[in-house]
Amino acid sequence: MDLRLAGQGALVTGSSSGIGATIAGMLADEGCDVLVHGRSAGAAAAVAEQVAARGVRAEVVLGDLTEPGVAEQVALTARDFGARILVNNAGPFAEHDWESSRPADWRAAFEGNVLPTVRVSQTLLPSLRAHGWGRVITIGSRAVRTPLPHMVAYSAAKAAVVNMTTSLARHLAGTGVTANCVSPGVIVTPSLSRMFEERAAGDEAPGAAPEGGPDEAAIVAEYASNPSGRLGRPEDIAAAVAYLASPLADYINGIELRVDGGITGTP
């Protein structure tokens, strides 16, 4: 299917690895020029090279979005790049429960997941509105609907992101700019694999395979039971983002699209 994205420009924050890199690649496959963002020059350059190999324009912008002024500068670079699509993907996670979490942990969760989304979006929105068309797509989490007991601060921060998406969509009514959220389930990424490898080394379950690596079947059974019977892949999330970024999704606005294999159920 032609998603009619050829020639559009996109900024994908946190796209030097993981889900963000896959989103950048899929948008490039649809003909988008992509501004790759990250904190590591080498990693971001490697992704940009892969993006450019698809025959589109690819550039790199670096910076820690939690540092003062950086998010705004990244957004201004995106404006000059010609980005009409913003994918707010950057957002750290850390494991803290109600007993171990401290105010600093909650602050870090919101400063890493909520404030950069606000700052980048606010700075780029005037350009999108002036153009009369645009997309703001923010990556949420299945923890929005089913808060994770070992990630309480992260879960709350991602819930705020969904609330902000609904608010922003209403704020942008009639402008041609839509705002939506994609909430992944448990997605196989290097960081997730490391987390389960560390857990397996400590207690051997769930996720301990005979050879010492993560066992997907055990993880699904014990940690991420879902009707689809598997873990998610970055491509699952990238496909949803690409569709919402396209003109084909003009009538989809203010939603949270859960791409989680059905783990959160309905509604």
PDB file of C-alpha atoms in Angstrom:
ATOM      1  CA  MET A   1       0.000   0.000   0.000  1.00  0.00           C
ATOM      2  CA  ASP A   2       1.230   3.489  -0.859  1.00  0.00           C
ATOM      3  CA  LEU A   3       0.994   5.564   2.321  1.00  0.00           C
ATOM      4  CA  ARG A   4       1.495   8.789   0.316  1.00  0.00           C
ATOM      5  CA  LEU A   5       4.413   9.890   2.451  1.00  0.00           C
ATOM      6  CA  ALA A   6       6.984  10.425  -0.303  1.00  0.00           C
ATOM      7  CA  GLY A   7       8.727  13.771   0.088  1.00  0.00           C
ATOM      8  CA  GLN A   8       7.548  14.419   3.641  1.00  0.00           C
ATOM      9  CA  GLY A   9      10.062  15.224   6.367  1.00  0.00           C
ATOM     10  CA  ALA A  10      10.094  13.593   9.800  1.00  0.00           C
ATOM     11  CA  LEU A  11      11.889  14.003  13.107  1.00  0.00           C
ATOM     12  CA  VAL A  12      12.063  10.831  15.181  1.00  0.00           C
ATOM     13  CA  THR A  13      13.446  11.521  18.633  1.00  0.00           C
ATOM     14  CA  GLY A  14      15.504   8.763  20.202  1.00  0.00           C
ATOM     15  CA  SER A  15      16.034   7.134  16.814  1.00  0.00           C
ATOM     16  CA  SER A  16      19.683   6.140  17.111  1.00  0.00           C
ATOM     17  CA  SER A  17      18.666   2.642  18.264  1.00  0.00           C
ATOM     18  CA  GLY A  18      15.780   0.341  19.111  1.00  0.00           C
ATOM     19  CA  ILE A  19      12.201   1.169  18.188  1.00  0.00           C
ATOM     20  CA  GLY A  20      13.112   4.683  17.098  1.00  0.00           C
ATOM     21  CA  ALA A  21      15.661   3.438  14.564  1.00  0.00           C
ATOM     22  CA  THR A  22      13.097   1.022  13.127  1.00  0.00           C
ATOM     23  CA  ILE A  23      10.518   3.821  12.865  1.00  0.00           C
ATOM     24  CA  ALA A  24      13.062   5.971  11.048  1.00  0.00           C
ATOM     25  CA  GLY A  25      13.790   3.144   8.619  1.00  0.00           C
ATOM     26  CA  MET A  26      10.145   2.399   7.883  1.00  0.00           C
ATOM     27  CA  LEU A  27       9.332   6.062   7.277  1.00  0.00           C
ATOM     28  CA  ALA A  28      12.290   6.171   4.894  1.00  0.00           C
ATOM     29  CA  ASP A  29      10.931   3.089   3.116  1.00  0.00           C
ATOM     30  CA  GLU A  30       7.759   5.110   2.518  1.00  0.00           C
ATOM     31  CA  GLY A  31       9.782   7.952   1.000  1.00  0.00           C
ATOM     32  CA  CYS A  32      10.152  10.265   4.015  1.00  0.00           C
ATOM     33  CA  ASP A  33      13.250  12.326   4.593  1.00  0.00           C
ATOM     34  CA  VAL A  34      14.297  11.637   8.176  1.00  0.00           C
ATOM     35  CA  LEU A  35      16.085  13.653  10.833  1.00  0.00           C
ATOM     36  CA  VAL A  36      17.686  11.093  13.136  1.00  0.00           C
ATOM     37  CA  HIS A  37      18.050  12.148  16.747  1.00  0.00           C
ATOM     38  CA  GLY A  38      20.163  10.655  19.498  1.00  0.00           C
ATOM     39  CA  ARG A  39      22.856  11.328  22.064  1.00  0.00           C
ATOM     40  CA  SER A  40      25.618   9.239  20.506  1.00  0.00           C
ATOM     41  CA  ALA A  41      27.090  10.702  17.326  1.00  0.00           C
ATOM     42  CA  GLY A  42      28.311   7.328  16.116  1.00  0.00           C
ATOM     43  CA  ALA A  43      25.038   5.494  16.670  1.00  0.00           C
ATOM     44  CA  ALA A  44      22.952   8.271  15.110  1.00  0.00           C
ATOM     45  CA  ALA A  45      25.261   8.486  12.100  1.00  0.00           C
ATOM     46  CA  ALA A  46      24.993   4.723  11.551  1.00  0.00           C
ATOM     47  CA  VAL A  47      21.178   4.900  11.506  1.00  0.00           C
ATOM     48  CA  ALA A  48      21.240   7.945   9.216  1.00  0.00           C
ATOM     49  CA  GLU A  49      23.465   6.035   6.800  1.00  0.00           C
ATOM     50  CA  GLN A  50      20.978   3.163   6.744  1.00  0.00           C
ATOM     51  CA  VAL A  51      18.122   5.622   6.193  1.00  0.00           C
ATOM     52  CA  ALA A  52      19.923   7.380   3.355  1.00  0.00           C
ATOM     53  CA  ALA A  53      20.514   4.018   1.672  1.00  0.00           C
ATOM     54  CA  ARG A  54      16.747   3.958   1.027  1.00  0.00           C
ATOM     55  CA  GLY A  55      17.213   6.886  -1.346  1.00  0.00           C
ATOM     56  CA  VAL A  56      15.935   9.666   0.915  1.00  0.00           C
ATOM     57  CA  ARG A  57      17.561  12.583   2.671  1.00  0.00           C
ATOM     58  CA  ALA A  58      18.881  11.806   6.142  1.00  0.00           C
ATOM     59  CA  GLU A  59      20.511  14.116   8.661  1.00  0.00           C
ATOM     60  CA  VAL A  60      21.489  13.871  12.319  1.00  0.00           C
ATOM     61  CA  VAL A  61      20.687  16.097  15.272  1.00  0.00           C
ATOM     62  CA  LEU A  62      22.246  15.348  18.648  1.00  0.00           C
ATOM     63  CA  GLY A  63      21.368  16.243  22.194  1.00  0.00           C
ATOM     64  CA  ASP A  64      20.033  15.128  25.562  1.00  0.00           C
ATOM     65  CA  LEU A  65      16.415  16.319  25.539  1.00  0.00           C
ATOM     66  CA  THR A  66      16.379  16.640  29.321  1.00  0.00           C
ATOM     67  CA  GLU A  67      19.075  19.326  29.263  1.00  0.00           C
ATOM     68  CA  PRO A  68      17.948  23.000  29.269  1.00  0.00           C
ATOM     69  CA  GLY A  69      17.283  24.354  25.800  1.00  0.00           C
ATOM     70  CA  VAL A  70      18.212  21.160  23.950  1.00  0.00           C
ATOM     71  CA  ALA A  71      14.685  20.012  23.106  1.00  0.00           C
ATOM     72  CA  GLU A  72      13.864  23.408  21.688  1.00  0.00           C
ATOM     73  CA  GLN A  73      17.024  23.445  19.573  1.00  0.00           C
ATOM     74  CA  VAL A  74      16.307  19.956  18.241  1.00  0.00           C
ATOM     75  CA  ALA A  75      12.809  21.106  17.259  1.00  0.00           C
ATOM     76  CA  LEU A  76      14.157  24.196  15.498  1.00  0.00           C
ATOM     77  CA  THR A  77      16.567  21.997  13.570  1.00  0.00           C
ATOM     78  CA  ALA A  78      13.578  19.850  12.577  1.00  0.00           C
ATOM     79  CA  ARG A  79      11.704  22.936  11.423  1.00  0.00           C
ATOM     80  CA  ASP A  80      14.617  23.959   9.208  1.00  0.00           C
ATOM     81  CA  PHE A  81      14.863  20.370   7.937  1.00  0.00           C
ATOM     82  CA  GLY A  82      11.256  20.644   6.782  1.00  0.00           C
ATOM     83  CA  ALA A  83       9.781  18.132   9.199  1.00  0.00           C
ATOM     84  CA  ARG A  84       5.995  17.934   9.098  1.00  0.00           C
ATOM     85  CA  ILE A  85       5.936  14.680  11.070  1.00  0.00           C
ATOM     86  CA  LEU A  86       7.103  14.560  14.679  1.00  0.00           C
ATOM     87  CA  VAL A  87       7.528  11.214  16.402  1.00  0.00           C
ATOM     88  CA  ASN A  88       8.151  11.715  20.107  1.00  0.00           C
ATOM     89  CA  ASN A  89       9.863   8.414  20.781  1.00  0.00           C
ATOM     90  CA  ALA A  90      12.624   9.302  23.248  1.00  0.00           C
ATOM     91  CA  GLY A  91      11.871   8.280  26.821  1.00  0.00           C
ATOM     92  CA  PRO A  92      13.882   6.372  29.416  1.00  0.00           C
ATOM     93  CA  PHE A  93      12.539   3.701  31.737  1.00  0.00           C
ATOM     94  CA  ALA A  94      13.755   2.523  35.103  1.00  0.00           C
ATOM     95  CA  GLU A  95      12.546  -0.077  37.568  1.00  0.00           C
ATOM     96  CA  HIS A  96      11.128   1.277  40.835  1.00  0.00           C
ATOM     97  CA  ASP A  97       8.225   0.027  42.922  1.00  0.00           C
ATOM     98  CA  TRP A  98       6.234   1.904  45.569  1.00  0.00           C
ATOM     99  CA  GLU A  99       8.592   0.843  48.313  1.00  0.00           C
ATOM    100  CA  SER A 100      11.873   1.675  46.578  1.00  0.00           C
ATOM    101  CA  SER A 101      10.919   4.748  44.543  1.00  0.00           C
ATOM    102  CA  ARG A 102      12.007   8.166  45.742  1.00  0.00           C
ATOM    103  CA  PRO A 103      10.921  11.650  44.644  1.00  0.00           C
ATOM    104  CA  ALA A 104      14.003  11.861  42.437  1.00  0.00           C
ATOM    105  CA  ASP A 105      12.902   8.734  40.579  1.00  0.00           C
ATOM    106  CA  TRP A 106       9.467  10.192  39.859  1.00  0.00           C
ATOM    107  CA  ARG A 107      11.040  13.466  38.793  1.00  0.00           C
ATOM    108  CA  ALA A 108      13.395  11.663  36.422  1.00  0.00           C
ATOM    109  CA  ALA A 109      10.522   9.696  34.876  1.00  0.00           C
ATOM    110  CA  PHE A 110       8.563  12.859  34.119  1.00  0.00           C
ATOM    111  CA  GLU A 111      11.596  14.874  33.037  1.00  0.00           C
ATOM    112  CA  GLY A 112      12.588  12.085  30.656  1.00  0.00           C
ATOM    113  CA  ASN A 113       9.190  11.145  29.214  1.00  0.00           C
ATOM    114  CA  VAL A 114       6.841  14.105  29.579  1.00  0.00           C
ATOM    115  CA  LEU A 115       8.772  17.381  29.432  1.00  0.00           C
ATOM    116  CA  PRO A 116      10.802  16.623  26.280  1.00  0.00           C
ATOM    117  CA  THR A 117       7.577  15.720  24.480  1.00  0.00           C
ATOM    118  CA  VAL A 118       6.059  19.031  25.549  1.00  0.00           C
ATOM    119  CA  ARG A 119       9.093  21.105  24.621  1.00  0.00           C
ATOM    120  CA  VAL A 120       9.744  19.570  21.215  1.00  0.00           C
ATOM    121  CA  SER A 121       6.051  19.669  20.305  1.00  0.00           C
ATOM    122  CA  GLN A 122       5.487  23.248  21.447  1.00  0.00           C
ATOM    123  CA  THR A 123       8.485  24.493  19.504  1.00  0.00           C
ATOM    124  CA  LEU A 124       7.638  22.701  16.250  1.00  0.00           C
ATOM    125  CA  LEU A 125       3.875  23.285  16.292  1.00  0.00           C
ATOM    126  CA  PRO A 126       3.896  26.839  14.872  1.00  0.00           C
ATOM    127  CA  SER A 127       5.610  25.531  11.740  1.00  0.00           C
ATOM    128  CA  LEU A 128       3.128  22.665  11.376  1.00  0.00           C
ATOM    129  CA  ARG A 129       0.155  24.952  11.832  1.00  0.00           C
ATOM    130  CA  ALA A 130       1.518  27.453   9.322  1.00  0.00           C
ATOM    131  CA  HIS A 131       1.918  24.645   6.803  1.00  0.00           C
ATOM    132  CA  GLY A 132      -1.663  23.485   7.395  1.00  0.00           C
ATOM    133  CA  TRP A 133      -0.745  19.825   7.756  1.00  0.00           C
ATOM    134  CA  GLY A 134       1.259  17.802  10.199  1.00  0.00           C
ATOM    135  CA  ARG A 135       1.486  14.866  12.545  1.00  0.00           C
ATOM    136  CA  VAL A 136       2.470  14.600  16.194  1.00  0.00           C
ATOM    137  CA  ILE A 137       2.817  10.955  17.188  1.00  0.00           C
ATOM    138  CA  THR A 138       3.963  10.094  20.685  1.00  0.00           C
ATOM    139  CA  ILE A 139       5.064   6.688  21.902  1.00  0.00           C
ATOM    140  CA  GLY A 140       3.241   5.577  25.038  1.00  0.00           C
ATOM    141  CA  SER A 141       3.298   2.172  26.723  1.00  0.00           C
ATOM    142  CA  ARG A 142       1.023  -0.692  27.692  1.00  0.00           C
ATOM    143  CA  ALA A 143       1.764   0.502  31.235  1.00  0.00           C
ATOM    144  CA  VAL A 144      -0.696   3.337  30.587  1.00  0.00           C
ATOM    145  CA  ARG A 145      -3.617   0.915  31.035  1.00  0.00           C
ATOM    146  CA  THR A 146      -1.979  -1.691  33.224  1.00  0.00           C
ATOM    147  CA  PRO A 147       0.532   0.074  35.504  1.00  0.00           C
ATOM    148  CA  LEU A 148       3.603  -2.042  36.062  1.00  0.00           C
ATOM    149  CA  PRO A 149       4.275  -2.693  39.767  1.00  0.00           C
ATOM    150  CA  HIS A 150       8.045  -2.529  39.229  1.00  0.00           C
ATOM    151  CA  MET A 151       7.861   0.619  37.050  1.00  0.00           C
ATOM    152  CA  VAL A 152       5.409   2.829  38.898  1.00  0.00           C
ATOM    153  CA  ALA A 153       6.956   6.189  38.001  1.00  0.00           C
ATOM    154  CA  TYR A 154       7.420   5.260  34.361  1.00  0.00           C
ATOM    155  CA  SER A 155       3.828   4.005  34.146  1.00  0.00           C
ATOM    156  CA  ALA A 156       2.491   7.282  35.530  1.00  0.00           C
ATOM    157  CA  ALA A 157       4.637   9.357  33.179  1.00  0.00           C
ATOM    158  CA  LYS A 158       3.417   7.433  30.143  1.00  0.00           C
ATOM    159  CA  ALA A 159      -0.184   7.870  31.298  1.00  0.00           C
ATOM    160  CA  ALA A 160       0.456  11.616  31.271  1.00  0.00           C
ATOM    161  CA  VAL A 161       1.673  11.334  27.681  1.00  0.00           C
ATOM    162  CA  VAL A 162      -1.651   9.815  26.593  1.00  0.00           C
ATOM    163  CA  ASN A 163      -3.609  12.514  28.418  1.00  0.00           C
ATOM    164  CA  MET A 164      -1.468  15.158  26.705  1.00  0.00           C
ATOM    165  CA  THR A 165      -2.188  13.602  23.318  1.00  0.00           C
ATOM    166  CA  THR A 166      -5.938  13.962  23.771  1.00  0.00           C
ATOM    167  CA  SER A 167      -5.506  17.544  24.960  1.00  0.00           C
ATOM    168  CA  LEU A 168      -3.242  18.437  22.040  1.00  0.00           C
ATOM    169  CA  ALA A 169      -5.598  16.974  19.448  1.00  0.00           C
ATOM    170  CA  ARG A 170      -8.397  19.173  20.741  1.00  0.00           C
ATOM    171  CA  HIS A 171      -6.109  22.196  20.855  1.00  0.00           C
ATOM    172  CA  LEU A 172      -5.181  21.667  17.188  1.00  0.00           C
ATOM    173  CA  ALA A 173      -8.754  21.273  15.969  1.00  0.00           C
ATOM    174  CA  GLY A 174      -9.178  22.614  12.450  1.00  0.00           C
ATOM    175  CA  THR A 175      -5.479  23.140  11.794  1.00  0.00           C
ATOM    176  CA  GLY A 176      -4.785  20.047   9.683  1.00  0.00           C
ATOM    177  CA  VAL A 177      -2.384  18.792  12.356  1.00  0.00           C
ATOM    178  CA  THR A 178      -3.338  15.607  14.203  1.00  0.00           C
ATOM    179  CA  ALA A 179      -2.000  14.192  17.466  1.00  0.00           C
ATOM    180  CA  ASN A 180      -2.047  10.492  18.295  1.00  0.00           C
ATOM    181  CA  CYS A 181      -0.286   8.055  20.592  1.00  0.00           C
ATOM    182  CA  VAL A 182       1.005   4.540  19.918  1.00  0.00           C
ATOM    183  CA  SER A 183       1.337   2.383  23.034  1.00  0.00           C
ATOM    184  CA  PRO A 184       3.620  -0.640  22.574  1.00  0.00           C
ATOM    185  CA  GLY A 185       3.326  -3.857  24.495  1.00  0.00           C
ATOM    186  CA  VAL A 186       6.433  -5.836  25.401  1.00  0.00           C
ATOM    187  CA  ILE A 187       8.765  -5.263  22.463  1.00  0.00           C
ATOM    188  CA  VAL A 188      11.970  -7.168  21.780  1.00  0.00           C
ATOM    189  CA  THR A 189      14.757  -4.572  21.871  1.00  0.00           C
ATOM    190  CA  PRO A 190      18.375  -4.731  23.039  1.00  0.00           C
ATOM    191  CA  SER A 191      17.464  -2.944  26.283  1.00  0.00           C
ATOM    192  CA  LEU A 192      14.618  -5.390  26.998  1.00  0.00           C
ATOM    193  CA  SER A 193      16.884  -8.348  26.291  1.00  0.00           C
ATOM    194  CA  ARG A 194      19.492  -6.981  28.688  1.00  0.00           C
ATOM    195  CA  MET A 195      16.875  -6.520  31.394  1.00  0.00           C
ATOM    196  CA  PHE A 196      15.715 -10.124  31.176  1.00  0.00           C
ATOM    197  CA  GLU A 197      19.271 -11.430  30.937  1.00  0.00           C
ATOM    198  CA  GLU A 198      20.037  -9.628  34.199  1.00  0.00           C
ATOM    199  CA  ARG A 199      16.910 -11.040  35.828  1.00  0.00           C
ATOM    200  CA  ALA A 200      17.683 -14.536  34.588  1.00  0.00           C
ATOM    201  CA  ALA A 201      21.210 -14.318  35.960  1.00  0.00           C
ATOM    202  CA  GLY A 202      19.759 -13.395  39.329  1.00  0.00           C
ATOM    203  CA  ASP A 203      16.908 -15.842  39.777  1.00  0.00           C
ATOM    204  CA  GLU A 204      16.746 -17.977  36.627  1.00  0.00           C
ATOM    205  CA  ALA A 205      13.057 -17.162  35.981  1.00  0.00           C
ATOM    206  CA  PRO A 206      11.239 -15.942  34.055  1.00  0.00           C
ATOM    207  CA  GLY A 207      13.297 -15.622  30.911  1.00  0.00           C
ATOM    208  CA  ALA A 208      16.212 -17.925  31.568  1.00  0.00           C
ATOM    209  CA  ALA A 209      17.027 -20.105  28.577  1.00  0.00           C
ATOM    210  CA  PRO A 210      19.324 -23.148  28.782  1.00  0.00           C
ATOM    211  CA  GLU A 211      22.033 -21.307  26.876  1.00  0.00           C
ATOM    212  CA  GLY A 212      21.707 -18.342  29.222  1.00  0.00           C
ATOM    213  CA  GLY A 213      19.840 -15.951  26.917  1.00  0.00           C
ATOM    214  CA  PRO A 214      16.252 -14.707  27.236  1.00  0.00           C
ATOM    215  CA  ASP A 215      13.605 -17.344  26.510  1.00  0.00           C
ATOM    216  CA  GLU A 216      10.756 -15.631  24.667  1.00  0.00           C
ATOM    217  CA  ALA A 217       8.217 -18.357  25.442  1.00  0.00           C
ATOM    218  CA  ALA A 218       8.945 -18.088  29.174  1.00  0.00           C
ATOM    219  CA  ILE A 219       8.754 -14.299  29.087  1.00  0.00           C
ATOM    220  CA  VAL A 220       5.407 -14.401  27.287  1.00  0.00           C
ATOM    221  CA  ALA A 221       4.022 -16.974  29.725  1.00  0.00           C
ATOM    222  CA  GLU A 222       5.192 -15.320  32.932  1.00  0.00           C
ATOM    223  CA  TYR A 223       5.446 -11.637  32.114  1.00  0.00           C
ATOM    224  CA  ALA A 224       3.517 -10.745  28.969  1.00  0.00           C
ATOM    225  CA  SER A 225       0.670 -13.197  28.435  1.00  0.00           C
ATOM    226  CA  ASN A 226      -1.371 -12.011  25.466  1.00  0.00           C
ATOM    227  CA  PRO A 227      -3.814 -13.433  22.898  1.00  0.00           C
ATOM    228  CA  SER A 228      -1.251 -13.095  20.093  1.00  0.00           C
ATOM    229  CA  GLY A 229       1.080 -15.456  21.951  1.00  0.00           C
ATOM    230  CA  ARG A 230       4.339 -13.652  21.248  1.00  0.00           C
ATOM    231  CA  LEU A 231       6.382 -10.592  22.092  1.00  0.00           C
ATOM    232  CA  GLY A 232       6.206  -7.555  19.884  1.00  0.00           C
ATOM    233  CA  ARG A 233       8.815  -6.496  17.354  1.00  0.00           C
ATOM    234  CA  PRO A 234       9.972  -2.941  16.613  1.00  0.00           C
ATOM    235  CA  GLU A 235       8.462  -3.345  13.144  1.00  0.00           C
ATOM    236  CA  ASP A 236       5.014  -3.740  14.725  1.00  0.00           C
ATOM    237  CA  ILE A 237       5.304  -0.291  16.267  1.00  0.00           C
ATOM    238  CA  ALA A 238       6.915   1.289  13.212  1.00  0.00           C
ATOM    239  CA  ALA A 239       4.083   0.108  10.964  1.00  0.00           C
ATOM    240  CA  ALA A 240       1.486   1.727  13.235  1.00  0.00           C
ATOM    241  CA  VAL A 241       3.459   4.970  13.346  1.00  0.00           C
ATOM    242  CA  ALA A 242       3.885   5.057   9.569  1.00  0.00           C
ATOM    243  CA  TYR A 243       0.150   4.644   9.048  1.00  0.00           C
ATOM    244  CA  LEU A 244      -0.771   7.361  11.550  1.00  0.00           C
ATOM    245  CA  ALA A 245       1.801   9.641   9.929  1.00  0.00           C
ATOM    246  CA  SER A 246       0.217   9.221   6.519  1.00  0.00           C
ATOM    247  CA  PRO A 247      -2.560  11.227   4.846  1.00  0.00           C
ATOM    248  CA  LEU A 248      -4.596   8.011   4.948  1.00  0.00           C
ATOM    249  CA  ALA A 249      -5.032   8.634   8.696  1.00  0.00           C
ATOM    250  CA  ASP A 250      -6.448  12.158   8.386  1.00  0.00           C
ATOM    251  CA  TYR A 251      -9.619  11.142  10.253  1.00  0.00           C
ATOM    252  CA  ILE A 252      -7.770   9.529  13.161  1.00  0.00           C
ATOM    253  CA  ASN A 253      -7.099  12.056  15.866  1.00  0.00           C
ATOM    254  CA  GLY A 254      -6.578  12.083  19.626  1.00  0.00           C
ATOM    255  CA  ILE A 255      -6.376   8.313  20.022  1.00  0.00           C
ATOM    256  CA  GLU A 256      -4.183   5.870  21.870  1.00  0.00           C
ATOM    257  CA  LEU A 257      -3.466   2.979  19.508  1.00  0.00           C
ATOM    258  CA  ARG A 258      -2.437  -0.031  21.570  1.00  0.00           C
ATOM    259  CA  VAL A 259      -0.038  -2.308  19.689  1.00  0.00           C
ATOM    260  CA  ASP A 260       0.426  -4.904  22.383  1.00  0.00           C
ATOM    261  CA  GLY A 261      -0.910  -8.247  21.153  1.00  0.00           C
ATOM    262  CA  GLY A 262      -4.062  -7.695  23.232  1.00  0.00           C
ATOM    263  CA  ILE A 263      -2.229  -7.723  26.568  1.00  0.00           C
ATOM    264  CA  THR A 264      -4.305  -4.842  27.975  1.00  0.00           C
ATOM    265  CA  GLY A 265      -7.658  -6.154  26.787  1.00  0.00           C
ATOM    266  CA  THR A 266     -10.600  -3.856  26.164  1.00  0.00           C
ATOM    267  CA  PRO A 267     -11.810  -1.183  26.319  1.00  0.00           C
TER     268      PRO A 267
END
